[in-house]
Structure formats: C-alpha cells, structure tokens
C-alpha cells in the first residue's frame, strides 16, 4: 500500500470518528432535554400545591350548607305536621261546635209545651213556653217596631228569636221578619245553617224589657 492510500484511509477513519462523536453528543443532548422536560412536568406548581388549602373551606362550606338544608327540610316537615294537626283540630272544633249548637237548640225548646202541627199546613210542631222572658233592650222612651236591618230594634228582635230557638245569631239565616198584626208584635222566619231546619217565631214587645218570644213553629 502506498503512502497516499494510508493517509486517505486514516483521514476517512478520523472523519468517521468525528461524525460518530457528533451523533453521540446529539443523543446525549436529546436525553438531557427529555429528562429536563419530564422533571418540569412532574414538579408540582404553586397553584397545585395550594389547591388543597383553597378547596378545603369550600368542602366545609358545602358540608355546612348540606346540614342547613337537612335542618330546613326537617323544619318544613315539622311545620307541615303542625299545620295538619291544626287543621284537624279546627275540624274537630267545628264538629264539636255544630254538635253543641244542635244540643242547644234542643235544650232551648225541651221545656216548651209541644203540639203537633199548627194553624197552617206547613207547620210540623208548635212550641210554647210560659217561662220565656224578654231579652232586654238598649232602647228608651216610647217604642215603635222598626223593621230596618240596621236598627237596634231589628238586632233585638233577632236576639229574641235566637233565644227562643237556641240557634246562635251567626248560625241563623233570616228569611223574613215583619209585623204580626199589631204595632208591638212581630214574626220572623229563620233557617238553621247547620241543620237546614226552618222555624217561624212570634215575639211581642214588653215596655222597658225588650222583645219576648211567644211561640215557635218548626216548619216542614
């Protein structure tokens, strides 16, 4: 082999080693870059590190809100139960009131003299009681029967009919009220709201003592 050939061969080998070293260097640099990137991505940031402390109060707040919701639901349930209880009590009270009113009606007429029928065909029973008393009056001076629904006289006539029948004024519907043939005599037809029964009541005026029941007729 000639001297030039050996020189060329050595030069090629030197170049090959240089290229190999360069490639090795590139690979090492790439490895370092990849390793650095992995370290950067895996390192927790400040926001991530602080996240538990920021979310903790929110969890606590959610828990508190949940407890308050449960309390509100319990309170609503309790209120509904109380309302139902009150409604039931009101119904029981209304039933008791109706029963008491019917009993009062019977008691008011139980001591009266009872006869079947009356002067007209629409009468079922007639009640008369010598123990009935005038209901009292707020009026003074000479009396004149007044059939004005806003007058004291009208209110006192209603009171007398309530007293005779035992039907409370708020449970009474006045179907008719007017003169009964004399200036101090009146007659009215009423209906019991709770039972639907109708009564015709005759009353007369007693000076300074008010209206006094004379007769009660239960109508058919």
PDB file of N, CA and C in Angstrom, residues 11-50:
ATOM      1  N   UNK A  11      -7.537   9.375   7.154  1.00  0.00           N
ATOM      2  CA  UNK A  11      -8.385  10.564   7.137  1.00  0.00           C
ATOM      3  C   UNK A  11      -9.847  10.162   7.163  1.00  0.00           C
ATOM      4  N   UNK A  12     -10.235   9.123   6.439  1.00  0.00           N
ATOM      5  CA  UNK A  12     -11.608   8.650   6.450  1.00  0.00           C
ATOM      6  C   UNK A  12     -12.009   8.147   7.821  1.00  0.00           C
ATOM      7  N   UNK A  13     -11.063   7.419   8.491  1.00  0.00           N
ATOM      8  CA  UNK A  13     -11.394   6.890   9.823  1.00  0.00           C
ATOM      9  C   UNK A  13     -11.549   8.016  10.812  1.00  0.00           C
ATOM     10  N   UNK A  14     -10.722   9.064  10.659  1.00  0.00           N
ATOM     11  CA  UNK A  14     -10.821  10.217  11.565  1.00  0.00           C
ATOM     12  C   UNK A  14     -12.137  10.924  11.360  1.00  0.00           C
ATOM     13  N   UNK A  15     -12.573  11.083  10.135  1.00  0.00           N
ATOM     14  CA  UNK A  15     -13.850  11.724   9.846  1.00  0.00           C
ATOM     15  C   UNK A  15     -15.009  10.898  10.394  1.00  0.00           C
ATOM     16  N   UNK A  16     -14.856   9.558  10.235  1.00  0.00           N
ATOM     17  CA  UNK A  16     -15.921   8.676  10.732  1.00  0.00           C
ATOM     18  C   UNK A  16     -16.032   8.795  12.242  1.00  0.00           C
ATOM     19  N   UNK A  17     -14.908   8.847  12.940  1.00  0.00           N
ATOM     20  CA  UNK A  17     -14.936   9.003  14.408  1.00  0.00           C
ATOM     21  C   UNK A  17     -15.552  10.343  14.808  1.00  0.00           C
ATOM     22  N   UNK A  18     -15.237  11.355  13.990  1.00  0.00           N
ATOM     23  CA  UNK A  18     -15.778  12.687  14.301  1.00  0.00           C
ATOM     24  C   UNK A  18     -17.306  12.692  14.172  1.00  0.00           C
ATOM     25  N   UNK A  19     -17.808  12.077  13.094  1.00  0.00           N
ATOM     26  CA  UNK A  19     -19.271  12.006  12.882  1.00  0.00           C
ATOM     27  C   UNK A  19     -19.926  11.216  13.995  1.00  0.00           C
ATOM     28  N   UNK A  20     -19.242  10.094  14.396  1.00  0.00           N
ATOM     29  CA  UNK A  20     -19.788   9.270  15.473  1.00  0.00           C
ATOM     30  C   UNK A  20     -19.857  10.042  16.764  1.00  0.00           C
ATOM     31  N   UNK A  21     -18.798  10.810  17.060  1.00  0.00           N
ATOM     32  CA  UNK A  21     -18.789  11.617  18.286  1.00  0.00           C
ATOM     33  C   UNK A  21     -19.885  12.682  18.275  1.00  0.00           C
ATOM     34  N   UNK A  22     -20.066  13.266  17.090  1.00  0.00           N
ATOM     35  CA  UNK A  22     -21.124  14.287  16.970  1.00  0.00           C
ATOM     36  C   UNK A  22     -22.495  13.674  17.232  1.00  0.00           C
ATOM     37  N   UNK A  23     -22.726  12.503  16.640  1.00  0.00           N
ATOM     38  CA  UNK A  23     -24.019  11.828  16.843  1.00  0.00           C
ATOM     39  C   UNK A  23     -24.227  11.478  18.307  1.00  0.00           C
ATOM     40  N   UNK A  24     -23.139  10.984  18.950  1.00  0.00           N
ATOM     41  CA  UNK A  24     -23.235  10.654  20.378  1.00  0.00           C
ATOM     42  C   UNK A  24     -23.584  11.897  21.183  1.00  0.00           C
ATOM     43  N   UNK A  25     -22.929  13.025  20.837  1.00  0.00           N
ATOM     44  CA  UNK A  25     -23.207  14.279  21.535  1.00  0.00           C
ATOM     45  C   UNK A  25     -24.663  14.703  21.369  1.00  0.00           C
ATOM     46  N   UNK A  26     -25.179  14.555  20.130  1.00  0.00           N
ATOM     47  CA  UNK A  26     -26.576  14.923  19.866  1.00  0.00           C
ATOM     48  C   UNK A  26     -27.521  14.074  20.701  1.00  0.00           C
ATOM     49  N   UNK A  27     -27.216  12.744  20.754  1.00  0.00           N
ATOM     50  CA  UNK A  27     -28.064  11.830  21.544  1.00  0.00           C
ATOM     51  C   UNK A  27     -28.055  12.228  23.011  1.00  0.00           C
ATOM     52  N   UNK A  28     -26.866  12.568  23.551  1.00  0.00           N
ATOM     53  CA  UNK A  28     -26.769  12.972  24.969  1.00  0.00           C
ATOM     54  C   UNK A  28     -27.584  14.231  25.229  1.00  0.00           C
ATOM     55  N   UNK A  29     -27.470  15.184  24.295  1.00  0.00           N
ATOM     56  CA  UNK A  29     -28.237  16.447  24.454  1.00  0.00           C
ATOM     57  C   UNK A  29     -29.723  16.167  24.449  1.00  0.00           C
ATOM     58  N   UNK A  30     -30.156  15.291  23.521  1.00  0.00           N
ATOM     59  CA  UNK A  30     -31.577  14.947  23.465  1.00  0.00           C
ATOM     60  C   UNK A  30     -32.042  14.291  24.761  1.00  0.00           C
ATOM     61  N   UNK A  31     -31.194  13.393  25.281  1.00  0.00           N
ATOM     62  CA  UNK A  31     -31.530  12.725  26.552  1.00  0.00           C
ATOM     63  C   UNK A  31     -31.683  13.745  27.669  1.00  0.00           C
ATOM     64  N   UNK A  32     -30.780  14.729  27.720  1.00  0.00           N
ATOM     65  CA  UNK A  32     -30.844  15.763  28.763  1.00  0.00           C
ATOM     66  C   UNK A  32     -32.102  16.621  28.608  1.00  0.00           C
ATOM     67  N   UNK A  33     -32.432  16.947  27.361  1.00  0.00           N
ATOM     68  CA  UNK A  33     -33.635  17.768  27.118  1.00  0.00           C
ATOM     69  C   UNK A  33     -34.891  17.028  27.569  1.00  0.00           C
ATOM     70  N   UNK A  34     -34.965  15.731  27.195  1.00  0.00           N
ATOM     71  CA  UNK A  34     -36.144  14.937  27.572  1.00  0.00           C
ATOM     72  C   UNK A  34     -36.239  14.794  29.080  1.00  0.00           C
ATOM     73  N   UNK A  35     -35.099  14.539  29.721  1.00  0.00           N
ATOM     74  CA  UNK A  35     -35.085  14.383  31.182  1.00  0.00           C
ATOM     75  C   UNK A  35     -35.515  15.674  31.865  1.00  0.00           C
ATOM     76  N   UNK A  36     -35.023  16.825  31.373  1.00  0.00           N
ATOM     77  CA  UNK A  36     -35.393  18.118  31.953  1.00  0.00           C
ATOM     78  C   UNK A  36     -36.889  18.382  31.789  1.00  0.00           C
ATOM     79  N   UNK A  37     -37.431  18.017  30.631  1.00  0.00           N
ATOM     80  CA  UNK A  37     -38.868  18.227  30.386  1.00  0.00           C
ATOM     81  C   UNK A  37     -39.709  17.402  31.344  1.00  0.00           C
ATOM     82  N   UNK A  38     -39.283  16.142  31.572  1.00  0.00           N
ATOM     83  CA  UNK A  38     -40.021  15.277  32.491  1.00  0.00           C
ATOM     84  C   UNK A  38     -40.004  15.835  33.909  1.00  0.00           C
ATOM     85  N   UNK A  39     -38.846  16.346  34.315  1.00  0.00           N
ATOM     86  CA  UNK A  39     -38.731  16.931  35.656  1.00  0.00           C
ATOM     87  C   UNK A  39     -39.632  18.160  35.801  1.00  0.00           C
ATOM     88  N   UNK A  40     -39.675  18.970  34.756  1.00  0.00           N
ATOM     89  CA  UNK A  40     -40.502  20.196  34.804  1.00  0.00           C
ATOM     90  C   UNK A  40     -41.988  19.840  34.894  1.00  0.00           C
ATOM     91  N   UNK A  41     -42.414  18.845  34.082  1.00  0.00           N
ATOM     92  CA  UNK A  41     -43.839  18.466  34.083  1.00  0.00           C
ATOM     93  C   UNK A  41     -44.254  17.803  35.389  1.00  0.00           C
ATOM     94  N   UNK A  42     -43.356  17.044  35.995  1.00  0.00           N
ATOM     95  CA  UNK A  42     -43.694  16.327  37.232  1.00  0.00           C
ATOM     96  C   UNK A  42     -43.585  17.187  38.476  1.00  0.00           C
ATOM     97  N   UNK A  43     -42.943  18.358  38.382  1.00  0.00           N
ATOM     98  CA  UNK A  43     -42.786  19.223  39.548  1.00  0.00           C
ATOM     99  C   UNK A  43     -44.111  19.917  39.845  1.00  0.00           C
ATOM    100  N   UNK A  44     -44.693  19.802  41.078  1.00  0.00           N
ATOM    101  CA  UNK A  44     -45.971  20.455  41.405  1.00  0.00           C
ATOM    102  C   UNK A  44     -45.821  21.964  41.396  1.00  0.00           C
ATOM    103  N   UNK A  45     -46.781  22.621  40.746  1.00  0.00           N
ATOM    104  CA  UNK A  45     -46.751  24.077  40.733  1.00  0.00           C
ATOM    105  C   UNK A  45     -47.301  24.618  42.034  1.00  0.00           C
ATOM    106  N   UNK A  46     -47.127  25.921  42.214  1.00  0.00           N
ATOM    107  CA  UNK A  46     -47.585  26.570  43.440  1.00  0.00           C
ATOM    108  C   UNK A  46     -49.097  26.514  43.558  1.00  0.00           C
ATOM    109  N   UNK A  47     -49.785  26.677  42.401  1.00  0.00           N
ATOM    110  CA  UNK A  47     -51.243  26.655  42.436  1.00  0.00           C
ATOM    111  C   UNK A  47     -51.757  25.288  42.809  1.00  0.00           C
ATOM    112  N   UNK A  48     -51.057  24.234  42.223  1.00  0.00           N
ATOM    113  CA  UNK A  48     -51.465  22.877  42.542  1.00  0.00           C
ATOM    114  C   UNK A  48     -51.204  22.569  44.002  1.00  0.00           C
ATOM    115  N   UNK A  49     -50.074  23.043  44.518  1.00  0.00           N
ATOM    116  CA  UNK A  49     -49.733  22.798  45.918  1.00  0.00           C
ATOM    117  C   UNK A  49     -50.707  23.491  46.849  1.00  0.00           C
ATOM    118  N   UNK A  50     -51.161  24.654  46.417  1.00  0.00           N
ATOM    119  CA  UNK A  50     -52.086  25.411  47.272  1.00  0.00           C
ATOM    120  C   UNK A  50     -53.524  24.951  47.125  1.00  0.00           C
TER     121      UNK A  50
END
